[in-house]
C-alpha positions as a printed Julia matrix, in Angstrom:
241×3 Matrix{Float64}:
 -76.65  -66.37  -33.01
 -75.13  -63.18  -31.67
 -72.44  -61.59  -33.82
 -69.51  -60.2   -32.19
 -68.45  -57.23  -34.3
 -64.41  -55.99  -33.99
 -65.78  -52.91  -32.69
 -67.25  -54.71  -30.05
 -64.61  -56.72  -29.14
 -61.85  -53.74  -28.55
 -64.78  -52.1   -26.55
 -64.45  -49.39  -29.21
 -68.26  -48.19  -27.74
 -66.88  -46.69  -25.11
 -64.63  -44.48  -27.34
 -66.61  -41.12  -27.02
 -66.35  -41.43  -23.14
 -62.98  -41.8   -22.98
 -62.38  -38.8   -25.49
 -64.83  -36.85  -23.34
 -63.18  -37.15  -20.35
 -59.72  -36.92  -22.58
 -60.46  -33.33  -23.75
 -61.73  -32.22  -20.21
 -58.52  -33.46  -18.52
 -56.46  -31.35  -21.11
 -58.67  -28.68  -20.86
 -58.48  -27.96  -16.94
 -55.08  -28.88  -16.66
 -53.25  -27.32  -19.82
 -55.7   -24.85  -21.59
 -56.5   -22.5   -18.19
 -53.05  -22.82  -16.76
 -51.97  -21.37  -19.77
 -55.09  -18.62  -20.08
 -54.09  -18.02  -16.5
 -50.55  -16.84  -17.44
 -50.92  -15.07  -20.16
 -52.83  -12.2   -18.12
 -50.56  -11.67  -15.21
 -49.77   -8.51  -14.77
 -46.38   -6.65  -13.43
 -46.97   -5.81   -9.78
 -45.78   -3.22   -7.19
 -44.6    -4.16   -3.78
 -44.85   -1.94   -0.73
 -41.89   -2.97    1.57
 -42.53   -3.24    4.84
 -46.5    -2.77    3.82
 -47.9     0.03    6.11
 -44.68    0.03    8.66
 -42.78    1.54    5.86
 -38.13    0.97    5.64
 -37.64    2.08    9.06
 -35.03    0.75   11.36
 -36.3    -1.34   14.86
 -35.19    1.87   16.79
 -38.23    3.61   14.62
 -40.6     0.8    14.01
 -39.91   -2.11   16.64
 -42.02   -4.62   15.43
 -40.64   -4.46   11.67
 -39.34   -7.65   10.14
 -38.7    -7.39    6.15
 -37.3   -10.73    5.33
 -40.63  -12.3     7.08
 -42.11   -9.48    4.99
 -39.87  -10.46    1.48
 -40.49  -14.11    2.32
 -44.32  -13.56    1.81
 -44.38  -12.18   -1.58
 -43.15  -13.66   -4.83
 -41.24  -11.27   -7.3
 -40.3   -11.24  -10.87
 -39.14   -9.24  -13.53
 -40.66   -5.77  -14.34
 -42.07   -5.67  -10.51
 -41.61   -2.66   -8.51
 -40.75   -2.28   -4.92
 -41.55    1.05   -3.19
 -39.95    1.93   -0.04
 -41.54    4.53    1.93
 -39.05    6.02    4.1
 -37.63    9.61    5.06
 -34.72   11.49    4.28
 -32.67    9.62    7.54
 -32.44    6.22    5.57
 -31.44    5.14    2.33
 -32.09    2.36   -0.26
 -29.14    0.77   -1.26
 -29.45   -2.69   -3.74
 -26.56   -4.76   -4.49
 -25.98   -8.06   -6.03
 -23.35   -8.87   -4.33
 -23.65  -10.82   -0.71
 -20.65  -10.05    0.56
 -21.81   -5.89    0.27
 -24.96   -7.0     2.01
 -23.63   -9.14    5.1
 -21.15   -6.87    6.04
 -23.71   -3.46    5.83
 -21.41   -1.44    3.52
 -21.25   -0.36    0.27
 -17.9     1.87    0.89
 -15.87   -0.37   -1.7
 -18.95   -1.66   -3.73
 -18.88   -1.58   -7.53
 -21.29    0.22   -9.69
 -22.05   -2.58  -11.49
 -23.41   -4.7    -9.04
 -24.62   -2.04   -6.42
 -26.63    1.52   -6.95
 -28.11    3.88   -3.93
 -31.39    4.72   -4.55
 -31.91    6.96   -2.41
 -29.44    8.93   -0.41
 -29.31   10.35    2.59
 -28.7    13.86    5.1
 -28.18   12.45    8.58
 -26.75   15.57    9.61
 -30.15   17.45    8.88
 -32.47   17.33   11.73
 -35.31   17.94    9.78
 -36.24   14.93    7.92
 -38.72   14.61    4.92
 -40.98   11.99    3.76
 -39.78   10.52    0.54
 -41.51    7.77   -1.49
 -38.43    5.8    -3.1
 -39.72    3.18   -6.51
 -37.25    0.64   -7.05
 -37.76   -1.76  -10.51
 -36.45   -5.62  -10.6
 -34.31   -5.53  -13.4
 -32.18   -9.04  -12.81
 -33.37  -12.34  -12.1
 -31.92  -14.72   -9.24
 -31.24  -12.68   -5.47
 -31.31   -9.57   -4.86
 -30.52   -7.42   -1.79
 -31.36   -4.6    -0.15
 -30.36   -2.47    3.33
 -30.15    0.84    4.34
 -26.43    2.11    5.06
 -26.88    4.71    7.3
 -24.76    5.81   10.42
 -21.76    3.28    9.58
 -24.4     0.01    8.62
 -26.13    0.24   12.39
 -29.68    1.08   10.13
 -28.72   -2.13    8.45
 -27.84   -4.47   11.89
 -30.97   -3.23   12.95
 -33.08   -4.87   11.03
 -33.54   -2.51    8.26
 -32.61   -5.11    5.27
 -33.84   -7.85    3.39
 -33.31  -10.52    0.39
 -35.17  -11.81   -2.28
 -35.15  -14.12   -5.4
 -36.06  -11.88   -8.5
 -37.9   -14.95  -11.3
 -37.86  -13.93  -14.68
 -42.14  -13.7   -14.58
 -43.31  -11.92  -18.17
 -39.78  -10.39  -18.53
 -38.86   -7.24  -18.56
 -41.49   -4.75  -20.45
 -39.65   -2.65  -23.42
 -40.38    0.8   -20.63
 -37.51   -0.66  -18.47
 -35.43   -2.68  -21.3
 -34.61    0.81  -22.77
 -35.12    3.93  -19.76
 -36.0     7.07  -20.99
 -35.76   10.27  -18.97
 -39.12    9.56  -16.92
 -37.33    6.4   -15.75
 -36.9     6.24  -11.71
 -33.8     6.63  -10.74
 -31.8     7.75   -7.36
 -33.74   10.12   -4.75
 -31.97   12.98   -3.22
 -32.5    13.79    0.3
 -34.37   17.23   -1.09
 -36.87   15.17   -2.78
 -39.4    15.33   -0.32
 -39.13   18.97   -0.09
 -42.63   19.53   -1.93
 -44.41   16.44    0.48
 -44.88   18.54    3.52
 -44.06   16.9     6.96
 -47.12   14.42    7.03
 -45.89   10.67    6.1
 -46.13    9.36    2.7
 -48.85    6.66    1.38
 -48.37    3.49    2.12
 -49.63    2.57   -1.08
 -48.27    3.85   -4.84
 -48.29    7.53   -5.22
 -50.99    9.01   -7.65
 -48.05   10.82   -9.79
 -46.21    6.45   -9.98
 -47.4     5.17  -13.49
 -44.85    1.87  -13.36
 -45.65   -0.62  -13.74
 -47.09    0.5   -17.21
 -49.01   -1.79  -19.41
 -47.22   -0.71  -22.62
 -48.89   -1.91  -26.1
 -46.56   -4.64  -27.14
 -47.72   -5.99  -23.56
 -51.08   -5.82  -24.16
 -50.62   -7.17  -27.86
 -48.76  -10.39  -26.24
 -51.46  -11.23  -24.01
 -54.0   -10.75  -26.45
 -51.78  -13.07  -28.51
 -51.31  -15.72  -25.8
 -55.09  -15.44  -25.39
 -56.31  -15.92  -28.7
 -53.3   -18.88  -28.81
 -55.1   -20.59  -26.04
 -58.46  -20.36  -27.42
 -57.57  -21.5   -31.02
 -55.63  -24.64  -29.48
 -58.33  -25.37  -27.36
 -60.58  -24.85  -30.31
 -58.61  -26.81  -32.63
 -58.98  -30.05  -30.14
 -62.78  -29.74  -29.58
 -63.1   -30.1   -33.34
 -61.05  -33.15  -33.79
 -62.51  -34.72  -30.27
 -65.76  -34.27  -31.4
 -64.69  -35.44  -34.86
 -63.79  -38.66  -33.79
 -66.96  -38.7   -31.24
 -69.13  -38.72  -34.42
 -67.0   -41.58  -36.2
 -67.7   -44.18  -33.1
């Protein structure tokens, strides 16, 4: 006569697949993600990439929101605009600023030149201008040269700042090597040949400061002891069906 045991009847046999296939699921789909994280780093952003913040009277073909549209930015990044001592950077929070080309009337607290300009001086000078995302949500960004024309053509752009990692502790509390506004004499010591493209060699932001490092170690070794801590018990109850 054949017995028909409890475990039989709930199917209980078939326990250890399901866990198997339990633990991988969580695994791939909550374990990594979060391993994945946990080492992003803070990025820099050439604008423009090799075209550099030129105007369309310059650079013809440039198109910056196409450009800002293609990239995703968070807190801590860095944009650097390579430009010359004929444009500036100008940032402002405030859309109104932005849409009309003109910072004239703008506040300090919601708008800062980073670089200004000499459009009186003939002789222009390559400048390399780093700009750090410091507040999430959108942010915006023109040149305001020659009465906003710089601006109309073309030479501005918007983005949506996420908050990412956060800010790193270097640019919650600047210190004197913190970027800040470029004179127009800045480039004096560059020469006349155009500026990289890429970061300069002298640029150390983003830096990967120790509390940085110590968090994704932390996040890390987080991971891998949750991830541990399931295998055990998974393979814990493997053994008892």
């Amino acid at each position: 006569m054949e017995v028909i045991t409890k475990r039989d009847v709930f199917g209980l046999q078939s326990l250890p697949i399901f866990f198997f296939f339990f633990f991988f699921f969580f695994f791939c789909f909550v374990v990594l993600p979060l391993s994945s994280r946990s080492v992003e780093a803070y990025k820099n952003y050439t604008v423009g990439d090799s075209l550099g913040w030129y105007d369309k009277s310059e650079k013809p073909t440039v198109d910056y929101q196409k450009w800002a549209d293609s990239n995703n930015f968070s807190l801590g990044d860095f944009l650097i605009f390579n430009t010359n001592t004929n444009h500036t950077v100008v940032q402002t929070y405030n859309e109104t600023t932005y849409k009309l080309c003109d910072y004239d009337d703008a506040s300090d607290k919601d708008t800062t030149q980073w670089s200004t300009a000499d459009p009186s001086n003939t002789a222009t000078r390559p400048i390399t201008v780093p700009v750090p995302l410091l507040k999430e949500g959108k942010t915006f960004f023109f040149s305001g040269d020659y009465d906003g024309d710089q601006c109309f053509d073309g030479q501005r752009f918007q983005i949506s700042v996420a908050h990412g990692k956060g800010l790193p502790k270097s640019l919650q509390e600047p210190t004197e090597n913190s970027p800040g506004p470029v004179s127009p004499q800045s480039g004096e010591d560059e020469g006349d040949s155009a500026p990289d493209t890429n970061v300069p060699a002298n640029f150390d932001h983003p830096k990967q400061v120790a509390s940085d490092d110590t968090e994704r170690d932390s996040d890390s070794s987080a991971s891998a002891s949750l991830l541990s801590k399931f295998l055990v018990v998974g393979l814990g109850l493997v053994w008892l069906f």
